Structures are given as C-alpha cells and as structure tokens.
CSV table of C-alpha atoms and ligand atoms in Angstrom, one decimal:
chain,number,residue,atom,x,y,z
A,1,MET,CA,-31.9,2.5,31.0
A,2,ILE,CA,-34.8,4.7,29.7
A,3,GLY,CA,-38.1,3.0,30.4
A,4,GLU,CA,-38.3,-0.1,28.2
A,5,GLN,CA,-35.2,0.9,26.3
A,6,SER,CA,-31.8,0.3,27.6
A,7,PHE,CA,-28.4,1.1,26.1
A,8,PRO,CA,-24.9,1.2,27.4
A,9,TYR,CA,-23.1,4.5,28.0
A,10,TYR,CA,-19.3,4.2,28.0
A,11,PHE,CA,-17.1,7.1,28.9
A,12,GLY,CA,-13.4,7.7,29.5
A,13,ARG,CA,-10.5,9.8,28.6
A,14,ASP,CA,-8.3,9.6,25.4
A,15,CYS,CA,-10.4,6.7,24.1
A,16,VAL,CA,-11.3,7.7,20.5
A,17,ALA,CA,-9.4,4.6,19.1
A,18,GLU,CA,-11.3,2.3,21.4
A,19,ILE,CA,-14.6,4.0,20.3
A,20,GLY,CA,-13.7,3.4,16.7
A,21,ALA,CA,-12.9,-0.3,17.4
A,22,ALA,CA,-16.3,-0.7,19.2
A,23,ILE,CA,-18.2,0.9,16.3
A,24,THR,CA,-16.4,-1.5,13.9
A,25,ALA,CA,-17.4,-4.4,16.1
A,26,LEU,CA,-21.1,-3.5,15.4
A,27,GLY,CA,-20.4,-4.9,11.9
A,28,PRO,CA,-21.8,-2.0,9.8
A,29,ASP,CA,-21.5,-2.0,6.0
A,30,LYS,CA,-21.3,1.7,6.0
A,31,LEU,CA,-21.2,4.6,8.5
A,32,VAL,CA,-23.1,7.8,8.1
A,33,ILE,CA,-21.3,10.3,10.4
A,34,VAL,CA,-23.3,13.4,11.1
A,35,THR,CA,-21.3,16.3,12.4
A,36,ASP,CA,-20.9,20.1,11.9
A,37,ASP,CA,-18.3,22.0,9.9
A,38,ASP,CA,-16.4,23.3,12.9
A,39,VAL,CA,-16.2,19.9,14.6
A,40,ARG,CA,-15.3,18.3,11.3
A,41,ALA,CA,-12.4,20.8,10.7
A,42,ARG,CA,-11.1,20.4,14.3
A,43,TYR,CA,-11.4,16.7,14.6
A,44,ARG,CA,-10.7,15.5,11.1
A,45,HIS,CA,-8.2,12.8,12.4
A,46,HIS,CA,-10.7,11.6,15.0
A,47,LEU,CA,-13.3,11.1,12.2
A,48,ASP,CA,-10.8,8.9,10.4
A,49,THR,CA,-10.1,7.0,13.6
A,50,LEU,CA,-13.8,6.5,14.3
A,51,ALA,CA,-14.5,5.1,10.8
A,52,GLY,CA,-11.4,2.8,10.8
A,53,SER,CA,-11.7,0.6,7.7
A,54,ILE,CA,-15.5,1.0,7.4
A,55,PRO,CA,-16.6,3.1,4.4
A,56,ALA,CA,-17.9,6.4,5.9
A,57,LEU,CA,-20.1,9.1,4.5
A,58,ILE,CA,-19.6,12.3,6.4
A,59,LEU,CA,-22.6,14.6,6.5
A,60,SER,CA,-21.7,18.0,7.7
A,61,HIS,CA,-23.5,21.3,8.0
A,62,PRO,CA,-22.6,24.8,9.4
A,63,SER,CA,-22.6,24.7,13.2
A,64,GLY,CA,-25.4,26.0,15.3
A,65,GLU,CA,-29.1,25.8,16.1
A,66,SER,CA,-30.2,27.3,12.8
A,67,MET,CA,-29.4,24.0,11.1
A,68,LYS,CA,-32.0,22.0,13.1
A,69,THR,CA,-34.4,22.3,10.2
A,70,LEU,CA,-36.4,20.1,7.9
A,71,THR,CA,-34.3,21.4,5.0
A,72,CYS,CA,-31.1,20.2,6.6
A,73,LEU,CA,-32.6,16.9,7.7
A,74,SER,CA,-34.0,16.2,4.3
A,75,GLY,CA,-30.7,17.1,2.5
A,76,HIS,CA,-28.8,14.7,4.8
A,77,LEU,CA,-31.4,11.9,4.3
A,78,GLU,CA,-31.3,12.2,0.5
A,79,THR,CA,-27.5,12.3,0.5
A,80,ALA,CA,-27.4,9.1,2.6
A,81,LEU,CA,-29.8,7.3,0.4
A,82,ARG,CA,-28.1,8.3,-2.8
A,83,ALA,CA,-24.8,7.0,-1.3
A,84,GLY,CA,-26.3,3.6,-1.1
A,85,ILE,CA,-26.7,3.0,2.7
A,86,THR,CA,-28.6,-0.1,3.8
A,87,ARG,CA,-30.4,-1.4,6.8
A,88,ARG,CA,-27.0,-2.6,8.1
A,89,SER,CA,-25.5,0.9,8.0
A,90,VAL,CA,-25.0,2.8,11.3
A,91,VAL,CA,-25.7,6.5,11.8
A,92,VAL,CA,-23.1,8.0,14.1
A,93,SER,CA,-23.5,11.5,15.6
A,94,PHE,CA,-20.2,13.2,16.3
A,95,GLY,CA,-20.8,16.7,17.7
A,96,GLY,CA,-23.0,18.6,20.0
A,97,GLY,CA,-26.8,18.4,20.5
A,98,VAL,CA,-27.5,19.7,17.0
A,99,PRO,CA,-25.8,16.9,15.0
A,100,GLY,CA,-27.1,14.6,17.7
A,101,ASN,CA,-30.7,15.5,17.1
A,102,LEU,CA,-30.3,15.4,13.3
A,103,ALA,CA,-28.6,12.0,13.5
A,104,GLY,CA,-31.3,10.7,15.8
A,105,LEU,CA,-34.1,11.6,13.5
A,106,MET,CA,-32.2,10.3,10.5
A,107,ALA,CA,-31.6,6.9,12.1
A,108,ASN,CA,-35.3,6.7,13.1
A,109,LEU,CA,-36.5,7.6,9.6
A,110,LEU,CA,-34.1,5.7,7.3
A,111,PHE,CA,-35.8,2.4,6.4
A,112,ARG,CA,-38.0,3.0,9.5
A,113,GLY,CA,-35.0,2.6,11.8
A,114,VAL,CA,-31.3,1.9,11.5
A,115,ARG,CA,-28.8,1.7,14.3
A,116,LEU,CA,-27.7,4.9,16.0
A,117,VAL,CA,-24.5,5.6,17.9
A,118,HIS,CA,-23.9,8.9,19.7
A,119,VAL,CA,-20.4,10.2,20.2
A,120,PRO,CA,-21.2,13.6,21.9
A,121,THR,CA,-18.5,16.3,21.9
A,122,THR,CA,-20.2,19.0,24.0
A,123,THR,CA,-21.1,18.8,27.7
A,124,ILE,CA,-24.8,19.6,26.8
A,125,ALA,CA,-24.9,16.6,24.4
A,126,ALA,CA,-23.0,14.2,26.7
A,127,MET,CA,-24.7,15.2,30.0
A,128,ASP,CA,-28.2,15.9,28.7
A,129,SER,CA,-29.4,15.3,25.2
A,130,VAL,CA,-28.0,11.7,24.7
A,131,LEU,CA,-29.5,10.7,28.0
A,132,SER,CA,-32.9,11.3,26.4
A,133,LEU,CA,-34.6,9.5,23.6
A,134,LYS,CA,-36.0,12.8,22.3
A,135,GLN,CA,-34.9,13.7,18.8
A,136,ALA,CA,-36.2,16.9,17.4
A,137,ILE,CA,-35.8,19.8,15.0
A,138,ASN,CA,-37.2,23.3,15.1
A,139,SER,CA,-40.2,24.6,13.1
A,140,GLY,CA,-40.9,28.1,12.0
A,141,VAL,CA,-43.2,28.3,15.0
A,142,GLY,CA,-40.9,27.1,17.8
A,143,LYS,CA,-38.1,25.0,19.1
A,144,ASN,CA,-38.1,21.2,19.0
A,145,HIS,CA,-41.7,21.2,17.6
A,146,ILE,CA,-41.0,18.4,15.1
A,147,GLY,CA,-39.6,15.2,16.6
A,148,THR,CA,-39.8,11.7,17.7
A,149,TYR,CA,-38.2,9.3,20.3
A,150,TYR,CA,-35.4,7.0,19.3
A,151,ALA,CA,-32.9,5.0,21.3
A,152,PRO,CA,-29.2,4.7,20.3
A,153,GLU,CA,-27.5,1.3,20.3
A,154,VAL,CA,-24.7,2.8,22.5
A,155,VAL,CA,-23.2,6.1,23.6
A,156,PHE,CA,-19.4,6.7,23.8
A,157,THR,CA,-17.9,9.8,25.3
A,158,ASP,CA,-14.3,10.8,25.5
A,159,VAL,CA,-14.1,13.7,28.0
A,160,GLU,CA,-10.8,14.9,26.3
A,161,LEU,CA,-13.0,16.2,23.5
A,162,PHE,CA,-14.5,18.8,25.9
A,163,THR,CA,-11.2,20.4,26.5
A,164,SER,CA,-11.5,22.3,23.1
A,165,LEU,CA,-14.9,23.7,24.0
A,166,PRO,CA,-15.2,27.4,24.5
A,167,ASP,CA,-15.7,28.1,28.2
A,168,ARG,CA,-19.3,29.3,27.6
A,169,GLU,CA,-20.2,26.0,25.9
A,170,LEU,CA,-18.6,23.9,28.6
A,171,ARG,CA,-20.5,25.8,31.3
A,172,SER,CA,-23.7,25.6,29.3
A,173,GLY,CA,-23.8,21.8,29.7
A,174,LEU,CA,-22.9,22.1,33.4
A,175,CYS,CA,-25.9,24.3,34.0
A,176,GLU,CA,-28.2,21.4,32.8
A,177,MET,CA,-26.2,19.1,35.1
A,178,ALA,CA,-26.8,21.6,37.9
A,179,LYS,CA,-30.6,21.6,37.0
A,180,ASN,CA,-30.6,17.8,37.5
A,181,CYS,CA,-28.9,18.2,41.0
A,182,LEU,CA,-31.4,20.9,42.1
A,183,ALA,CA,-34.5,19.3,40.8
A,184,ILE,CA,-33.7,15.5,41.1
A,185,GLN,CA,-30.6,14.7,43.1
A,186,PRO,CA,-29.6,17.4,45.6
A,187,SER,CA,-27.3,14.8,47.2
A,188,ALA,CA,-24.9,15.6,44.3
A,189,LEU,CA,-24.8,19.3,45.1
A,190,ASP,CA,-21.9,19.0,47.5
A,191,GLY,CA,-19.8,17.3,44.8
A,192,LEU,CA,-20.7,20.1,42.3
A,193,ARG,CA,-19.8,22.7,44.9
A,194,ARG,CA,-16.4,21.1,45.4
A,195,VAL,CA,-15.7,21.1,41.6
A,196,ILE,CA,-16.8,24.7,41.4
A,197,ALA,CA,-14.8,25.8,44.4
A,198,ALA,CA,-11.7,24.0,43.1
A,199,GLY,CA,-12.1,26.0,39.8
A,200,GLU,CA,-11.6,22.8,37.9
A,201,LEU,CA,-14.6,22.6,35.7
A,202,SER,CA,-12.7,21.6,32.7
A,203,SER,CA,-10.3,19.0,34.2
A,204,PRO,CA,-10.8,15.5,32.8
A,205,HIS,CA,-11.1,14.2,36.4
A,206,SER,CA,-13.9,16.7,37.2
A,207,LEU,CA,-15.6,16.0,33.9
A,208,LEU,CA,-15.7,12.3,34.5
A,209,TRP,CA,-17.3,12.9,37.9
A,210,LEU,CA,-19.8,15.4,36.4
A,211,LEU,CA,-20.7,13.0,33.7
A,212,ASP,CA,-21.2,10.1,36.1
A,213,ALA,CA,-23.5,12.3,38.3
A,214,SER,CA,-25.5,13.5,35.3
A,215,ILE,CA,-26.1,9.9,34.1
A,216,ALA,CA,-27.3,8.9,37.6
A,217,ALA,CA,-29.6,11.9,38.1
A,218,LYS,CA,-31.2,11.8,34.6
A,219,SER,CA,-31.7,8.0,34.6
A,220,ALA,CA,-33.3,8.2,38.0
A,221,VAL,CA,-36.4,9.8,36.4
A,222,THR,CA,-36.3,8.4,32.9
A,223,ARG,CA,-36.0,4.8,34.1
A,224,SER,CA,-39.8,4.6,34.5
A,225,ASP,CA,-40.7,7.1,31.8
A,226,THR,CA,-39.4,6.4,28.3
A,227,PHE,CA,-41.1,9.4,26.8
A,228,GLU,CA,-40.5,12.0,29.5
A,229,ARG,CA,-44.2,12.6,29.7
A,230,ARG,CA,-44.7,11.8,33.4
A,231,ALA,CA,-41.9,11.8,36.0
A,232,GLY,CA,-39.4,12.8,33.4
A,233,LEU,CA,-41.1,16.1,32.9
A,234,VAL,CA,-39.1,17.3,35.9
A,235,LEU,CA,-36.2,17.6,33.5
A,236,GLU,CA,-38.0,20.6,32.2
A,237,TYR,CA,-37.2,22.5,35.4
A,238,GLY,CA,-36.1,26.0,34.3
A,239,HIS,CA,-37.1,25.4,30.7
A,240,THR,CA,-40.4,27.2,30.4
A,241,THR,CA,-38.9,30.6,31.1
A,242,GLY,CA,-35.4,29.5,30.0
A,243,HIS,CA,-36.4,28.7,26.5
A,244,ALA,CA,-38.4,31.9,26.2
A,245,ILE,CA,-35.4,34.0,27.4
A,246,GLU,CA,-33.1,32.1,24.9
A,247,ILE,CA,-35.5,32.8,22.0
A,248,CYS,CA,-36.0,36.5,22.9
A,249,ASP,CA,-32.2,37.0,23.4
A,250,HIS,CA,-31.3,35.3,20.1
A,251,ARG,CA,-33.8,37.4,18.2
A,252,VAL,CA,-31.8,40.4,19.2
A,253,ARG,CA,-28.2,39.1,19.6
A,254,GLY,CA,-28.2,36.1,17.3
A,255,VAL,CA,-25.4,33.6,18.1
A,256,ALA,CA,-23.9,36.0,20.5
A,257,GLY,CA,-26.9,35.5,22.8
A,258,LEU,CA,-27.0,33.4,25.9
A,259,PRO,CA,-25.9,29.8,25.5
A,260,HIS,CA,-28.8,27.3,26.1
A,261,GLY,CA,-27.7,26.2,29.6
A,262,ALA,CA,-27.2,29.8,30.8
A,263,ALA,CA,-30.8,30.6,29.7
A,264,ILE,CA,-32.1,27.5,31.6
A,265,ALA,CA,-30.1,28.7,34.6
A,266,LEU,CA,-32.0,32.0,34.6
A,267,GLY,CA,-35.2,30.0,34.1
A,268,MET,CA,-34.4,28.1,37.2
A,269,LEU,CA,-34.0,31.3,39.2
A,270,VAL,CA,-37.5,32.4,38.0
A,271,ALA,CA,-39.0,29.1,39.0
A,272,ALA,CA,-37.2,29.3,42.4
A,273,HIS,CA,-38.7,32.8,43.0
A,274,ILE,CA,-42.2,31.6,42.1
A,275,SER,CA,-41.8,28.6,44.5
A,276,HIS,CA,-40.5,30.9,47.2
A,277,ALA,CA,-43.4,33.3,46.8
A,278,ARG,CA,-45.8,30.3,47.2
A,279,GLY,CA,-44.0,29.5,50.5
A,280,TRP,CA,-42.5,26.2,49.1
A,281,LEU,CA,-38.8,26.9,48.7
A,282,SER,CA,-37.0,28.4,51.7
A,283,ASP,CA,-34.7,31.4,51.6
A,284,ASP,CA,-31.7,29.0,51.8
A,285,GLU,CA,-33.0,26.9,48.9
A,286,VAL,CA,-33.3,29.9,46.7
A,287,SER,CA,-29.8,31.0,47.8
A,288,VAL,CA,-28.5,27.6,46.8
A,289,HIS,CA,-29.9,28.3,43.3
A,290,TYR,CA,-28.0,31.6,43.1
A,291,GLU,CA,-24.8,30.0,44.5
A,292,ILE,CA,-24.7,27.3,41.9
A,293,VAL,CA,-25.8,29.4,39.0
A,294,THR,CA,-23.3,32.2,39.7
A,295,GLY,CA,-20.6,29.5,40.5
A,296,LEU,CA,-21.1,28.3,37.0
A,297,GLY,CA,-20.4,31.8,35.7
A,298,VAL,CA,-23.9,32.8,34.8
A,299,GLU,CA,-24.8,36.5,35.5
A,300,PRO,CA,-28.0,36.1,37.5
A,301,ALA,CA,-30.0,38.8,35.6
A,302,LEU,CA,-32.0,39.1,32.5
A,303,PRO,CA,-29.8,40.3,29.6
A,304,ALA,CA,-30.6,43.9,28.6
A,305,SER,CA,-31.8,42.6,25.2
A,306,VAL,CA,-34.7,40.8,26.8
A,307,SER,CA,-37.9,42.4,28.1
A,308,VAL,CA,-40.2,40.8,30.6
A,309,ASP,CA,-43.2,41.3,28.3
A,310,ASP,CA,-41.4,39.6,25.4
A,311,VAL,CA,-40.6,36.6,27.6
A,312,LEU,CA,-44.2,36.3,28.8
A,313,ALA,CA,-45.4,36.4,25.1
A,314,VAL,CA,-43.1,33.5,24.2
A,315,ILE,CA,-44.0,31.5,27.3
A,316,ALA,CA,-47.6,31.4,26.1
A,317,ASP,CA,-46.4,29.0,23.3
A,318,ASP,CA,-44.4,26.7,25.6
A,319,ASN,CA,-44.4,23.1,24.4
A,320,LYS,CA,-45.8,21.7,27.7
A,321,LYS,CA,-49.2,23.2,26.8
A,322,GLY,CA,-51.8,20.4,27.0
A,323,TYR,CA,-50.3,18.3,29.8
A,324,LEU,CA,-52.7,19.9,32.3
A,325,PRO,CA,-56.4,20.8,31.7
A,326,PRO,CA,-56.4,24.3,30.1
A,327,ARG,CA,-56.9,27.1,32.6
A,328,PRO,CA,-57.0,30.6,31.1
A,329,GLY,CA,-54.2,32.9,32.4
A,330,THR,CA,-52.0,30.0,33.6
A,331,VAL,CA,-49.0,28.2,32.2
A,332,PRO,CA,-47.8,24.7,33.3
A,333,PHE,CA,-44.6,24.9,35.2
A,334,VAL,CA,-42.1,22.6,37.0
A,335,LEU,CA,-41.8,24.1,40.5
A,336,LEU,CA,-40.1,22.6,43.5
A,337,ARG,CA,-41.6,22.2,46.9
A,338,SER,CA,-38.1,21.6,48.2
A,339,LEU,CA,-34.8,20.7,46.4
A,340,GLY,CA,-35.3,17.4,44.6
A,341,ARG,CA,-39.1,17.4,45.3
A,342,PRO,CA,-41.2,18.7,42.4
A,343,ALA,CA,-44.8,20.0,43.0
A,344,LEU,CA,-47.3,17.5,41.5
A,345,THR,CA,-50.6,17.6,39.8
A,346,GLY,CA,-51.7,14.0,40.1
A,347,ASP,CA,-48.5,12.2,39.2
A,348,LEU,CA,-47.3,14.9,36.9
A,349,PRO,CA,-44.5,17.2,38.1
A,350,LEU,CA,-46.3,20.2,36.7
A,351,VAL,CA,-48.5,22.9,38.3
A,352,PRO,CA,-50.5,25.7,36.7
A,353,VAL,CA,-48.8,29.1,37.4
A,354,GLU,CA,-50.6,32.4,37.0
A,355,VAL,CA,-49.0,34.8,34.5
A,356,SER,CA,-48.9,37.4,37.3
A,357,GLU,CA,-46.7,35.1,39.4
A,358,ILE,CA,-44.3,34.6,36.5
A,359,ARG,CA,-44.2,38.4,35.9
A,360,ALA,CA,-43.4,39.0,39.5
A,361,ALA,CA,-40.5,36.5,39.5
A,362,LEU,CA,-39.2,37.8,36.2
A,363,ASP,CA,-39.2,41.3,37.6
A,364,VAL,CA,-36.9,40.2,40.4
A,365,VAL,CA,-34.5,38.5,38.0
A,366,ALA,CA,-34.7,41.5,35.6
A,367,ARG,CA,-33.8,43.9,38.3
A,368,ALA,CA,-30.9,41.9,39.6
A,369,SER,CA,-27.3,42.6,38.7
A,370,ALA,CA,-25.9,40.7,41.7
A,371,PRO,CA,-27.0,37.7,43.7
A,372,VAL,CA,-30.5,38.5,45.1
A,373,VAL,CA,-30.8,38.3,48.8
A,374,VAL,CA,-34.1,36.6,49.6
A,375,GLY,CA,-36.3,36.6,52.7
B,401,NAD,N1,-32.9,15.7,23.1
B,401,NAD,C1,-32.8,16.3,24.2
B,401,NAD,O1,-33.4,16.0,25.2
B,401,NAD,C2,-31.9,17.6,24.3
B,401,NAD,C3,-31.5,18.0,25.5
B,401,NAD,C4,-30.6,19.1,25.6
B,401,NAD,C5,-30.3,19.8,24.4
B,401,NAD,N2,-30.8,19.4,23.2
B,401,NAD,C6,-30.5,20.1,22.0
B,401,NAD,O2,-29.1,20.2,21.9
B,401,NAD,C7,-28.8,21.5,21.2
B,401,NAD,C8,-27.8,22.2,22.0
B,401,NAD,O3,-26.6,21.4,22.1
B,401,NAD,P1,-25.2,21.9,21.9
B,401,NAD,O4,-24.9,23.1,22.7
B,401,NAD,O5,-24.2,20.8,22.0
B,401,NAD,O6,-25.3,22.5,20.4
B,401,NAD,P2,-24.3,22.4,19.1
B,401,NAD,O7,-24.3,21.1,18.5
B,401,NAD,O8,-24.7,23.5,18.2
B,401,NAD,O9,-22.8,22.7,19.7
B,401,NAD,C9,-22.5,24.0,20.2
B,401,NAD,C10,-21.2,24.5,19.5
B,401,NAD,O10,-20.1,23.8,20.0
B,401,NAD,C11,-19.3,23.5,18.9
B,401,NAD,N3,-18.6,22.2,19.3
B,401,NAD,C12,-19.1,21.0,19.4
B,401,NAD,N4,-18.1,20.2,19.9
B,401,NAD,C13,-17.0,20.9,20.1
B,401,NAD,C14,-15.7,20.6,20.7
B,401,NAD,N5,-15.4,19.4,21.2
B,401,NAD,N6,-14.8,21.6,20.7
B,401,NAD,C15,-15.1,22.9,20.3
B,401,NAD,N7,-16.3,23.2,19.8
B,401,NAD,C16,-17.3,22.2,19.7
B,401,NAD,C17,-20.2,23.3,17.8
B,401,NAD,O11,-19.6,23.4,16.5
B,401,NAD,C18,-21.2,24.4,18.0
B,401,NAD,O12,-20.7,25.6,17.5
B,401,NAD,C19,-30.1,22.2,21.1
B,401,NAD,O13,-30.6,22.1,19.8
B,401,NAD,C20,-31.0,21.5,22.1
B,401,NAD,O14,-32.4,21.6,21.7
B,401,NAD,C21,-31.6,18.3,23.1
C-alpha cells in the first residue's frame, strides 16, 4: 500500500513459471518486456516462460545507469508503438532498477497509462525501487531529474534470480535495506545482524527474510505518503551525500566506481556524524552505523577518487532543494535524533545543515580507513 495506491507484492523462490501464469491471467493482448542486454542473455529462457503464449516484444538496452536517458526512453516508446501495442498491452520490467524505471515511465506515458508489472532481478530493485511509485530518468544536469509517479498492477519477485548477482550488486541492495532499518525500523536490526553474522547474505532463506523486512519498513512510511514528499522523505537518509559521492566517483572511475548502495552507506555515515556532532545520535548509535555498513562489506572511507570539495559542490544541486525555505549556506538533510526517529522541520523529516557541518563529517569519513571510534 502506497498512499491511495495499493498493489500486491508476491515473492518466493523458483517461481518464474507461476509468475508467467499470473501475467497471462491479466489478459494482455501483448507484452512489452523491458530488460537489459546482460539480463536478457542470462535469462533468455525465463523471458520465454514469462511471456508464455502471449505475443511479446522484448525491448533491451546495454546494461547500466547510462541508459536512463530520454533517448533510450523515446526509442523504446517508438518501438512499442510501431509494434502495435494497445491499451490492453502490459509493460513488464524484467531487470534491475534501470529497466524498472524505464518501464515505469513507458507504462505511464503510453496512451496516458497502460498496466505495469515489475519483475525485479536485483536486490536494489526488489527491496527498494519497486516499493516506490517514483519513476525517473537522468538529465544532463543530474540524476532522476525527469520523472513521474506510477503504480504497478503487481510486483513478482523470485529470490532465486538474485543468486546470479555479482556480490557487489547483491550487497548494494542490502545497504538500502540497512538504511530502512537504521532510519525507519531499528527493530529489524537484530535480524539483519544475524544474517550478516551467519555470512548468509545470498541464501534464499535470508533473502526472503530481507525482502519481507524491506517491504515492512518501506511501506511503514509510504502508506500515508504516496509521493514521498512528506514522511517518505526519510527514505532519502544517506542520499544527499551518497548521491554526490556516487556521482564524483563515477566521473573518475566510471562503472568501476562504487555501487549505488555502497555510496548511500557512506552517505549514512556522514549523516550519522553530523547528528552525533549535534548531540543527537549517541556514540553507540554511530557505532551501529559502522557495524552494519562494514558488515555489508562497505569500506567505511571515501574512495581516493573522491575529494571533499567535489562532493560539496555536487551536494549544492541535491534534488531535495526547495522542500525547506531557502537558507543560504545550508542544505536540507535527513538526520536522525535517534535510530528510527528522524529530525523534523514541521512534519518534514528534513533539517537545514550548514555546509561547514557537512565538511566536518566528510573529513572524518575521508580520513578513515578502518571503523571510526566515536566519542
Ligand atoms: N524509484 C526509486 O525509488 C528507486 C530506488 C532505488 C533505486 N532506483 C534506481 O535504480 C537504479 C539502480 O538499480 P540497479 O542497481 O538494480 O541497476 P541496474 O538495473 O543497472 O542493475 C545493475 C546491474 O545488475 C545486472 N543484473 C540485473 N539483474 C541481474 C541478475 N539477476 N544477475 C546478474 N546480473 C544482474 C544488470 O545487468 C546491471 O549490470 C538507479 O538508476 C536508481 O536511481 C530507483
């Protein structure tokens, strides 16, 4: 349930045939399956199973963030229209967050809205992006600047698909899941600790638990906030600095740069240090951040490719600008007063943070090469 919108989310193991049968039961005249070239090559048979006897148009693009563009979107839209899709057709995303976002926008734009089904194949997509109505592509100016909100009919996840994910991609999604535990549902932290301690991040049993916990945490804040513009802004925890670190790192290292979730994990450390310096988070609560982030395999230090000045320059363009009255020299941030309790301005979980506070926290993370002892 996301605000006024609700949709079922089914998940299980080894269930692609059942997913195909459920898609057929929607009665589409045609499927438009949006995927990327790597997923398509790896899961060719699954694509056949998903489509069953329904005529399917497969729209595929090279994998990665660089495809979240208007050019790629417009190419897919034109191809779908030329293939004769109708209002009864269903757009199916089969892949990570990139095909998911492109499919979401396509479904919203075609005939002003056709049915959308998500079949996420990455932990980021399954545990984070499909639990949001946000659908966006990147502009030349920044990430996710062109977008809309659109709800799927239904989401289907087969956790078996995650077993082929490179370790860094698997962990990337789990960092977003950890963010939801730290910022929204600290009661799930013990379960996450157990999964980390058992070294079983990729076992189907653990993945089913992690998925369940992600759905619970994320829907707790989006239930009353369809557009993630009020309580749901807490989901941006770690993102102000995390996005900036990701952008700076990718400028230098390209696709070899930090995965999205790892960058967000570093952003959470920065946010935790700012909250600690304000006297909000305790030493222990900052240490919990380090315990979880390092437990998920993220080196708790800025990569050598990223300078504090560059990160601060990118943060100035953060897409949460405008939520708070403008105050020169400050940036709106999600900060925690304690685990699971964001600091509020009115009813918004955002507070203005001085650039000097961000710099001080970034300096701590930039200097670190091992877990920082606070206090
Ligand atoms: N809408 C939202 O609220 C929201 C939330 C989080 C992330 N996102 C977006 O999602 C994107 C990141 O998601 P992502 O990491 O899934 O990106 P992605 O789609 O690029 O997938 C990452 C990589 O994993 C590969 N892959 C996918 N499934 C695989 C599988 N089962 N086995 C092996 N490899 C596989 C892909 O080919 C790709 O190379 C970003 O664009 C981000 O903005 C959106």
